[in-house]
PDB file of C-alpha atoms in Angstrom:
ATOM      1  CA  MET A   1     -17.666  22.318 -81.136  1.00 70.00           C
ATOM      2  CA  SER A   2     -14.389  21.320 -82.627  1.00 78.00           C
ATOM      3  CA  LEU A   3     -11.269  23.340 -82.069  1.00 85.00           C
ATOM      4  CA  GLN A   4     -11.174  24.261 -85.749  1.00 85.00           C
ATOM      5  CA  TYR A   5     -14.740  25.596 -85.545  1.00 87.00           C
ATOM      6  CA  LEU A   6     -13.699  27.789 -82.616  1.00 90.00           C
ATOM      7  CA  LYS A   7     -10.529  28.988 -84.347  1.00 93.00           C
ATOM      8  CA  ASP A   8     -12.528  29.900 -87.445  1.00 92.00           C
ATOM      9  CA  ALA A   9     -14.997  31.792 -85.246  1.00 93.00           C
ATOM     10  CA  ALA A  10     -12.129  33.662 -83.579  1.00 96.00           C
ATOM     11  CA  ASP A  11     -10.605  34.514 -86.969  1.00 97.00           C
ATOM     12  CA  ARG A  12     -13.828  36.036 -88.250  1.00 97.00           C
ATOM     13  CA  GLY A  13     -14.563  37.770 -84.945  1.00 97.00           C
ATOM     14  CA  ASP A  14     -17.677  35.719 -84.277  1.00 95.00           C
ATOM     15  CA  ALA A  15     -17.967  36.457 -80.563  1.00 96.00           C
ATOM     16  CA  GLU A  16     -21.427  34.912 -80.356  1.00 94.00           C
ATOM     17  CA  ALA A  17     -20.120  31.526 -81.487  1.00 91.00           C
ATOM     18  CA  LEU A  18     -17.287  31.719 -78.965  1.00 94.00           C
ATOM     19  CA  ILE A  19     -19.388  32.751 -75.983  1.00 95.00           C
ATOM     20  CA  ARG A  20     -21.967  30.133 -76.901  1.00 92.00           C
ATOM     21  CA  TYR A  21     -19.244  27.536 -76.630  1.00 91.00           C
ATOM     22  CA  VAL A  22     -18.148  28.886 -73.240  1.00 94.00           C
ATOM     23  CA  ARG A  23     -21.737  28.744 -71.995  1.00 94.00           C
ATOM     24  CA  LEU A  24     -22.089  25.174 -73.238  1.00 89.00           C
ATOM     25  CA  HIS A  25     -18.817  24.202 -71.543  1.00 90.00           C
ATOM     26  CA  LEU A  26     -19.743  25.809 -68.230  1.00 93.00           C
ATOM     27  CA  GLY A  27     -23.324  24.563 -68.410  1.00 91.00           C
ATOM     28  CA  ASP A  28     -22.476  20.988 -69.386  1.00 86.00           C
ATOM     29  CA  GLY A  29     -24.202  21.304 -72.736  1.00 82.00           C
ATOM     30  CA  ASP A  30     -27.042  23.596 -71.584  1.00 87.00           C
ATOM     31  CA  GLU A  31     -26.472  27.133 -72.865  1.00 90.00           C
ATOM     32  CA  ALA A  32     -29.005  28.818 -70.559  1.00 94.00           C
ATOM     33  CA  ARG A  33     -27.539  27.037 -67.560  1.00 94.00           C
ATOM     34  CA  GLY A  34     -24.039  28.061 -68.615  1.00 95.00           C
ATOM     35  CA  ARG A  35     -25.130  31.699 -68.784  1.00 97.00           C
ATOM     36  CA  ALA A  36     -26.511  31.422 -65.250  1.00 97.00           C
ATOM     37  CA  GLU A  37     -23.292  29.791 -64.083  1.00 97.00           C
ATOM     38  CA  ILE A  38     -21.261  32.723 -65.403  1.00 98.00           C
ATOM     39  CA  ASP A  39     -23.490  35.116 -63.478  1.00 97.00           C
ATOM     40  CA  LYS A  40     -23.174  32.941 -60.373  1.00 97.00           C
ATOM     41  CA  ALA A  41     -19.367  33.015 -60.553  1.00 98.00           C
ATOM     42  CA  TRP A  42     -19.333  36.821 -60.685  1.00 98.00           C
ATOM     43  CA  VAL A  43     -21.697  37.062 -57.727  1.00 97.00           C
ATOM     44  CA  GLU A  44     -19.444  34.696 -55.782  1.00 97.00           C
ATOM     45  CA  ALA A  45     -16.417  36.772 -56.773  1.00 97.00           C
ATOM     46  CA  LEU A  46     -18.057  39.919 -55.512  1.00 97.00           C
ATOM     47  CA  LYS A  47     -19.328  38.651 -52.158  1.00 97.00           C
ATOM     48  CA  PRO A  48     -15.972  38.093 -50.376  1.00 96.00           C
ATOM     49  CA  LEU A  49     -14.895  41.617 -51.282  1.00 97.00           C
ATOM     50  CA  LEU A  50     -17.868  43.495 -49.867  1.00 97.00           C
ATOM     51  CA  ASP A  51     -16.269  43.864 -46.442  1.00 96.00           C
ATOM     52  CA  VAL A  52     -13.055  44.970 -48.130  1.00 96.00           C
ATOM     53  CA  PRO A  53     -10.801  42.466 -46.343  1.00 97.00           C
ATOM     54  CA  PRO A  54      -7.042  42.656 -46.942  1.00 97.00           C
ATOM     55  CA  THR A  55      -6.067  40.772 -50.088  1.00 98.00           C
ATOM     56  CA  ASP A  56      -2.703  39.757 -51.487  1.00 98.00           C
ATOM     57  CA  ARG A  57      -2.445  42.497 -54.065  1.00 97.00           C
ATOM     58  CA  ALA A  58       1.269  41.828 -54.553  1.00 98.00           C
ATOM     59  CA  PHE A  59       0.511  38.229 -55.514  1.00 98.00           C
ATOM     60  CA  ILE A  60      -2.122  39.372 -57.982  1.00 98.00           C
ATOM     61  CA  HIS A  61       0.143  41.998 -59.490  1.00 97.00           C
ATOM     62  CA  GLU A  62       3.089  39.632 -59.788  1.00 98.00           C
ATOM     63  CA  THR A  63       0.923  36.903 -61.293  1.00 98.00           C
ATOM     64  CA  LEU A  64      -0.578  39.233 -63.891  1.00 98.00           C
ATOM     65  CA  ALA A  65       2.817  40.757 -64.667  1.00 98.00           C
ATOM     66  CA  THR A  66       4.782  37.543 -64.991  1.00 98.00           C
ATOM     67  CA  LYS A  67       2.496  34.819 -66.280  1.00 98.00           C
ATOM     68  CA  ASP A  68       1.714  34.326 -69.957  1.00 98.00           C
ATOM     69  CA  PRO A  69      -1.755  35.119 -71.320  1.00 98.00           C
ATOM     70  CA  ALA A  70      -2.651  31.453 -71.863  1.00 98.00           C
ATOM     71  CA  THR A  71      -1.861  30.552 -68.246  1.00 98.00           C
ATOM     72  CA  LEU A  72      -3.902  33.499 -67.013  1.00 98.00           C
ATOM     73  CA  ALA A  73      -6.816  32.569 -69.273  1.00 98.00           C
ATOM     74  CA  HIS A  74      -6.588  29.004 -68.018  1.00 98.00           C
ATOM     75  CA  LEU A  75      -6.605  30.309 -64.457  1.00 98.00           C
ATOM     76  CA  PHE A  76      -9.736  32.308 -65.298  1.00 98.00           C
ATOM     77  CA  PHE A  77     -11.575  29.077 -66.157  1.00 97.00           C
ATOM     78  CA  ASP A  78     -10.272  27.424 -62.997  1.00 97.00           C
ATOM     79  CA  LEU A  79     -11.431  30.384 -60.947  1.00 98.00           C
ATOM     80  CA  HIS A  80     -14.885  30.075 -62.468  1.00 98.00           C
ATOM     81  CA  PHE A  81     -15.222  26.517 -61.211  1.00 96.00           C
ATOM     82  CA  TYR A  82     -13.664  27.453 -57.859  1.00 96.00           C
ATOM     83  CA  LEU A  83     -16.238  30.191 -57.381  1.00 97.00           C
ATOM     84  CA  VAL A  84     -19.303  28.238 -58.446  1.00 96.00           C
ATOM     85  CA  LYS A  85     -18.243  25.369 -56.194  1.00 94.00           C
ATOM     86  CA  ARG A  86     -17.778  27.823 -53.348  1.00 92.00           C
ATOM     87  CA  SER A  87     -21.369  28.956 -53.858  1.00 91.00           C
ATOM     88  CA  GLY A  88     -22.546  25.585 -52.586  1.00 91.00           C
ATOM     89  CA  GLU A  89     -24.775  25.132 -55.639  1.00 91.00           C
ATOM     90  CA  TRP A  90     -23.036  22.573 -57.818  1.00 89.00           C
ATOM     91  CA  ILE A  91     -24.877  21.802 -61.060  1.00 88.00           C
ATOM     92  CA  HIS A  92     -22.320  19.434 -62.547  1.00 87.00           C
ATOM     93  CA  ASP A  93     -22.685  15.684 -62.569  1.00 82.00           C
ATOM     94  CA  GLY A  94     -19.064  14.969 -61.708  1.00 82.00           C
ATOM     95  CA  ASN A  95     -16.156  16.271 -59.669  1.00 79.00           C
ATOM     96  CA  LEU A  96     -13.407  18.791 -60.238  1.00 81.00           C
TER      97      LEU A  96
ATOM     98  CA  MET B   1      -8.665   5.105 -85.196  1.00 40.00           C
ATOM     99  CA  THR B   2     -10.198   1.673 -85.441  1.00 42.00           C
ATOM    100  CA  ALA B   3     -13.265   0.540 -87.317  1.00 42.00           C
ATOM    101  CA  THR B   4     -16.392   0.546 -85.198  1.00 46.00           C
ATOM    102  CA  SER B   5     -19.889  -0.811 -85.123  1.00 44.00           C
ATOM    103  CA  SER B   6     -21.045   2.409 -86.782  1.00 50.00           C
ATOM    104  CA  ASP B   7     -20.291   0.610 -90.027  1.00 47.00           C
ATOM    105  CA  ARG B   8     -23.385  -1.480 -89.326  1.00 50.00           C
ATOM    106  CA  GLY B   9     -25.692   1.441 -88.696  1.00 55.00           C
ATOM    107  CA  GLN B  10     -26.454   3.908 -85.977  1.00 55.00           C
ATOM    108  CA  LEU B  11     -28.251   2.741 -82.857  1.00 59.00           C
ATOM    109  CA  ARG B  12     -29.772   6.156 -82.076  1.00 65.00           C
ATOM    110  CA  PRO B  13     -30.917   7.835 -85.300  1.00 68.00           C
ATOM    111  CA  GLY B  14     -30.817  11.605 -85.026  1.00 73.00           C
ATOM    112  CA  LEU B  15     -28.186  11.635 -82.318  1.00 72.00           C
ATOM    113  CA  TRP B  16     -25.509  13.115 -84.563  1.00 72.00           C
ATOM    114  CA  ALA B  17     -27.866  15.837 -85.762  1.00 73.00           C
ATOM    115  CA  THR B  18     -28.506  16.800 -82.146  1.00 72.00           C
ATOM    116  CA  VAL B  19     -24.799  16.826 -81.371  1.00 72.00           C
ATOM    117  CA  ASN B  20     -24.093  18.933 -84.447  1.00 72.00           C
ATOM    118  CA  GLU B  21     -26.782  21.412 -83.480  1.00 71.00           C
ATOM    119  CA  ARG B  22     -25.438  21.809 -79.967  1.00 69.00           C
ATOM    120  CA  TYR B  23     -21.758  21.500 -80.799  1.00 71.00           C
ATOM    121  CA  PRO B  24     -21.324  22.629 -84.424  1.00 69.00           C
ATOM    122  CA  GLY B  25     -18.294  21.179 -86.109  1.00 67.00           C
ATOM    123  CA  SER B  26     -17.652  18.627 -83.409  1.00 67.00           C
ATOM    124  CA  MET B  27     -18.436  15.582 -85.490  1.00 66.00           C
ATOM    125  CA  ILE B  28     -15.495  14.371 -87.496  1.00 66.00           C
ATOM    126  CA  THR B  29     -15.273  12.129 -90.510  1.00 68.00           C
ATOM    127  CA  LYS B  30     -12.560   9.516 -90.383  1.00 71.00           C
ATOM    128  CA  ARG B  31     -11.454   7.772 -93.549  1.00 76.00           C
ATOM    129  CA  ASP B  32      -8.125   6.133 -92.682  1.00 77.00           C
ATOM    130  CA  LEU B  33      -9.574   3.538 -90.355  1.00 78.00           C
ATOM    131  CA  VAL B  34      -7.342   0.877 -88.882  1.00 79.00           C
ATOM    132  CA  PRO B  35      -9.074  -2.520 -88.770  1.00 82.00           C
ATOM    133  CA  LEU B  36      -9.660  -3.970 -85.347  1.00 81.00           C
ATOM    134  CA  ALA B  37      -6.920  -6.473 -84.520  1.00 84.00           C
ATOM    135  CA  ARG B  38      -7.926 -10.072 -83.889  1.00 88.00           C
ATOM    136  CA  LEU B  39      -6.779 -11.919 -80.801  1.00 91.00           C
ATOM    137  CA  ALA B  40      -3.628 -13.910 -81.476  1.00 91.00           C
ATOM    138  CA  LYS B  41      -4.600 -16.435 -78.808  1.00 93.00           C
ATOM    139  CA  PRO B  42      -7.584 -17.150 -76.562  1.00 96.00           C
ATOM    140  CA  LEU B  43      -8.539 -14.539 -73.990  1.00 96.00           C
ATOM    141  CA  ALA B  44      -7.773 -17.054 -71.234  1.00 97.00           C
ATOM    142  CA  GLU B  45      -4.164 -16.981 -72.376  1.00 97.00           C
ATOM    143  CA  SER B  46      -3.956 -13.253 -73.130  1.00 97.00           C
ATOM    144  CA  ARG B  47      -2.718 -10.398 -70.968  1.00 98.00           C
ATOM    145  CA  LEU B  48      -5.440  -7.760 -70.882  1.00 98.00           C
ATOM    146  CA  THR B  49      -5.156  -4.035 -70.391  1.00 98.00           C
ATOM    147  CA  PHE B  50      -7.944  -1.590 -69.680  1.00 98.00           C
ATOM    148  CA  VAL B  51      -8.270   1.881 -71.224  1.00 97.00           C
ATOM    149  CA  SER B  52     -10.957   4.171 -69.860  1.00 97.00           C
ATOM    150  CA  THR B  53     -12.175   7.744 -70.352  1.00 94.00           C
ATOM    151  CA  ALA B  54     -13.657   7.807 -66.849  1.00 94.00           C
ATOM    152  CA  GLY B  55     -11.141  10.251 -65.393  1.00 94.00           C
ATOM    153  CA  VAL B  56     -10.083   7.740 -62.750  1.00 96.00           C
ATOM    154  CA  GLN B  57      -6.637   8.357 -61.318  1.00 96.00           C
ATOM    155  CA  PRO B  58      -4.473   7.424 -58.337  1.00 97.00           C
ATOM    156  CA  LYS B  59      -4.948   9.728 -55.372  1.00 96.00           C
ATOM    157  CA  GLY B  60      -2.135  12.236 -55.162  1.00 94.00           C
ATOM    158  CA  THR B  61      -1.607  12.555 -58.920  1.00 95.00           C
ATOM    159  CA  LEU B  62      -2.315  15.860 -60.667  1.00 95.00           C
ATOM    160  CA  PRO B  63      -6.087  16.025 -61.185  1.00 95.00           C
ATOM    161  CA  PHE B  64      -7.326  15.870 -64.747  1.00 96.00           C
ATOM    162  CA  ASP B  65      -7.949  19.361 -66.060  1.00 95.00           C
ATOM    163  CA  VAL B  66     -11.708  19.602 -66.332  1.00 93.00           C
ATOM    164  CA  ALA B  67     -11.680  23.408 -66.385  1.00 94.00           C
ATOM    165  CA  HIS B  68      -9.727  23.893 -69.616  1.00 95.00           C
ATOM    166  CA  PRO B  69     -12.171  24.697 -72.418  1.00 92.00           C
ATOM    167  CA  VAL B  70     -10.324  22.625 -75.007  1.00 92.00           C
ATOM    168  CA  GLY B  71      -9.693  19.589 -72.820  1.00 92.00           C
ATOM    169  CA  ASP B  72      -6.908  17.632 -71.175  1.00 94.00           C
ATOM    170  CA  TYR B  73      -4.684  15.506 -73.407  1.00 95.00           C
ATOM    171  CA  SER B  74      -2.819  13.688 -70.664  1.00 95.00           C
ATOM    172  CA  PHE B  75      -3.378  10.228 -69.268  1.00 96.00           C
ATOM    173  CA  ARG B  76      -2.707   8.525 -65.973  1.00 96.00           C
ATOM    174  CA  ARG B  77      -1.404   5.064 -65.309  1.00 97.00           C
ATOM    175  CA  VAL B  78      -3.538   3.207 -62.824  1.00 98.00           C
ATOM    176  CA  PRO B  79      -1.813   0.185 -61.259  1.00 98.00           C
ATOM    177  CA  SER B  80      -3.954  -2.863 -61.979  1.00 98.00           C
ATOM    178  CA  THR B  81      -3.333  -3.865 -58.363  1.00 98.00           C
ATOM    179  CA  ALA B  82      -4.873  -0.654 -57.007  1.00 98.00           C
ATOM    180  CA  THR B  83      -7.894  -0.756 -54.749  1.00 97.00           C
ATOM    181  CA  PRO B  84     -10.821   1.631 -55.216  1.00 96.00           C
ATOM    182  CA  ALA B  85      -9.659   3.393 -52.043  1.00 96.00           C
ATOM    183  CA  ASP B  86      -6.407   4.230 -53.851  1.00 97.00           C
ATOM    184  CA  LEU B  87      -8.273   5.960 -56.678  1.00 97.00           C
ATOM    185  CA  GLU B  88     -10.438   9.007 -57.296  1.00 95.00           C
ATOM    186  CA  ILE B  89     -12.385  10.531 -60.177  1.00 94.00           C
ATOM    187  CA  HIS B  90     -11.800  13.950 -61.695  1.00 92.00           C
ATOM    188  CA  GLN B  91     -14.358  14.458 -64.436  1.00 89.00           C
ATOM    189  CA  LEU B  92     -17.275  16.866 -64.715  1.00 85.00           C
ATOM    190  CA  LYS B  93     -19.165  15.549 -67.675  1.00 81.00           C
ATOM    191  CA  TYR B  94     -20.836  12.391 -66.424  1.00 83.00           C
ATOM    192  CA  PRO B  95     -22.646  11.515 -63.189  1.00 85.00           C
ATOM    193  CA  THR B  96     -20.107  10.094 -60.754  1.00 88.00           C
ATOM    194  CA  ALA B  97     -22.437   9.412 -57.822  1.00 88.00           C
ATOM    195  CA  GLY B  98     -22.714   5.702 -58.604  1.00 91.00           C
ATOM    196  CA  ALA B  99     -19.025   5.356 -59.301  1.00 92.00           C
ATOM    197  CA  ASN B 100     -18.212   7.067 -56.025  1.00 90.00           C
ATOM    198  CA  ARG B 101     -20.176   4.342 -54.230  1.00 93.00           C
ATOM    199  CA  ASP B 102     -18.624   1.526 -56.284  1.00 96.00           C
ATOM    200  CA  LEU B 103     -15.840   2.441 -58.663  1.00 96.00           C
ATOM    201  CA  ASN B 104     -16.296  -0.836 -60.522  1.00 97.00           C
ATOM    202  CA  VAL B 105     -19.434   0.427 -62.246  1.00 95.00           C
ATOM    203  CA  ILE B 106     -17.258   2.727 -64.367  1.00 94.00           C
ATOM    204  CA  PHE B 107     -13.764   1.334 -63.834  1.00 96.00           C
ATOM    205  CA  PRO B 108     -14.107  -2.410 -63.149  1.00 97.00           C
ATOM    206  CA  ILE B 109     -10.665  -2.948 -61.702  1.00 98.00           C
ATOM    207  CA  GLU B 110     -11.762  -5.504 -59.089  1.00 98.00           C
ATOM    208  CA  ARG B 111     -13.947  -7.398 -61.536  1.00 98.00           C
ATOM    209  CA  LEU B 112     -11.048  -7.691 -63.976  1.00 98.00           C
ATOM    210  CA  ARG B 113      -8.767  -9.004 -61.225  1.00 98.00           C
ATOM    211  CA  GLU B 114     -11.430 -11.585 -60.369  1.00 98.00           C
ATOM    212  CA  LEU B 115     -11.686 -12.650 -64.009  1.00 98.00           C
ATOM    213  CA  ALA B 116      -7.902 -12.983 -64.167  1.00 98.00           C
ATOM    214  CA  ALA B 117      -7.794 -14.946 -60.902  1.00 98.00           C
ATOM    215  CA  GLU B 118     -10.407 -17.415 -62.123  1.00 97.00           C
ATOM    216  CA  GLY B 119      -8.644 -17.849 -65.475  1.00 97.00           C
ATOM    217  CA  THR B 120     -11.197 -16.222 -67.759  1.00 98.00           C
ATOM    218  CA  ILE B 121      -8.485 -13.709 -68.632  1.00 97.00           C
ATOM    219  CA  GLY B 122      -4.884 -14.839 -68.970  1.00 97.00           C
ATOM    220  CA  GLY B 123      -3.579 -11.940 -66.885  1.00 98.00           C
ATOM    221  CA  LEU B 124      -3.531  -8.181 -66.520  1.00 98.00           C
ATOM    222  CA  THR B 125      -0.949  -5.620 -67.519  1.00 98.00           C
ATOM    223  CA  PRO B 126       0.827  -3.869 -64.639  1.00 98.00           C
ATOM    224  CA  SER B 127      -0.964  -0.630 -65.506  1.00 98.00           C
ATOM    225  CA  PHE B 128      -4.377   0.361 -66.737  1.00 98.00           C
ATOM    226  CA  PHE B 129      -4.820   3.690 -68.541  1.00 98.00           C
ATOM    227  CA  SER B 130      -7.192   6.520 -67.872  1.00 97.00           C
ATOM    228  CA  PHE B 131      -7.991   9.911 -69.375  1.00 96.00           C
ATOM    229  CA  ILE B 132     -11.000  12.211 -69.732  1.00 93.00           C
ATOM    230  CA  GLY B 133     -13.178  12.208 -72.797  1.00 84.00           C
ATOM    231  CA  TYR B 134     -13.932  15.932 -73.008  1.00 81.00           C
ATOM    232  CA  ASN B 135     -11.464  16.922 -75.720  1.00 84.00           C
ATOM    233  CA  MET B 136     -12.318  19.392 -78.473  1.00 84.00           C
ATOM    234  CA  ASP B 137      -9.331  18.707 -80.710  1.00 85.00           C
ATOM    235  CA  PRO B 138      -9.695  15.225 -82.185  1.00 82.00           C
ATOM    236  CA  GLU B 139      -6.523  15.563 -84.261  1.00 83.00           C
ATOM    237  CA  ARG B 140      -4.463  16.388 -81.182  1.00 88.00           C
ATOM    238  CA  LEU B 141      -6.218  13.593 -79.318  1.00 88.00           C
ATOM    239  CA  GLU B 142      -5.197  11.101 -81.981  1.00 86.00           C
ATOM    240  CA  ARG B 143      -1.703  12.543 -82.512  1.00 87.00           C
ATOM    241  CA  THR B 144      -0.724  12.724 -78.856  1.00 91.00           C
ATOM    242  CA  LEU B 145      -2.948  11.022 -76.327  1.00 92.00           C
ATOM    243  CA  ALA B 146      -3.992   8.020 -78.412  1.00 92.00           C
ATOM    244  CA  GLU B 147      -0.465   7.439 -79.699  1.00 93.00           C
ATOM    245  CA  GLU B 148       1.038   7.781 -76.225  1.00 95.00           C
ATOM    246  CA  ILE B 149      -1.446   5.381 -74.679  1.00 96.00           C
ATOM    247  CA  ALA B 150      -0.977   2.922 -77.541  1.00 95.00           C
ATOM    248  CA  ALA B 151       2.791   2.982 -76.994  1.00 96.00           C
ATOM    249  CA  ALA B 152       2.394   2.560 -73.234  1.00 97.00           C
ATOM    250  CA  VAL B 153      -0.053  -0.303 -73.706  1.00 96.00           C
ATOM    251  CA  ALA B 154       2.348  -2.060 -76.062  1.00 95.00           C
ATOM    252  CA  ALA B 155       5.279  -1.492 -73.684  1.00 97.00           C
ATOM    253  CA  ASP B 156       3.218  -3.028 -70.890  1.00 97.00           C
ATOM    254  CA  GLY B 157       2.933  -6.231 -72.905  1.00 96.00           C
ATOM    255  CA  ALA B 158      -0.797  -6.093 -73.526  1.00 97.00           C
ATOM    256  CA  GLU B 159      -2.211  -8.763 -75.822  1.00 96.00           C
ATOM    257  CA  ALA B 160      -5.797  -7.536 -75.604  1.00 96.00           C
ATOM    258  CA  ALA B 161      -7.381  -4.269 -74.590  1.00 95.00           C
ATOM    259  CA  LEU B 162     -10.735  -3.446 -73.084  1.00 96.00           C
ATOM    260  CA  LEU B 163     -11.752   0.072 -74.148  1.00 94.00           C
ATOM    261  CA  ALA B 164     -14.492   1.710 -72.110  1.00 92.00           C
ATOM    262  CA  PRO B 165     -15.904   5.197 -72.713  1.00 87.00           C
ATOM    263  CA  ALA B 166     -17.441   6.817 -69.649  1.00 82.00           C
TER     264      ALA B 166
END
């Protein structure tokens, strides 16, 4: 999808078009696979927290308080790939 | 953008329809084509550069951004003297297993040096140029990345360019 297509979808509030694009991006062109990858990332995000280990809450707070929304959104995509790679099940053809 | 073989017909009928179904709005129509330039002198006397979308880059440089949903509009210079051991690939969207065994299958840096050494090519530019092909904003791609690479290629004294999509 072109950037203009996505901007038009955002302007008219077409969330389905936007999430479809995200699924295609994360699934390398396969929407169903992208949906599964999103689920996988959330499972991988949950697992390290189940034992409630200490985490760097100050870092998280400072990052969220000081970084611009685009950087944080970009980080969100990076975290997705970090988490799915951490799962050990890598569906992509290439490398990060 | 330069004229392409698409002027002579499409090799895979139906491909664009499939792309448009999966990625609506991604196909662009280009009307202000720039004709392909002709060689000013034989290839054996010309300095060649190589431009690739393979995501190949020198180790230690900032990895191409394969996570960003709209793409990465930067490029890396790859010294034409580099060895495959000096380089790595950061790209999600094509199978890199073969290229990881022999980089030349996607980024034929050693083959080009051999062709230059044997005189088939007049010489090589100091740098080759690499970027990733997953970019959702073709206007930005043309306005920034393509223009920047074209300027760098010209500054490197290229007289011919080998363009290779991954």
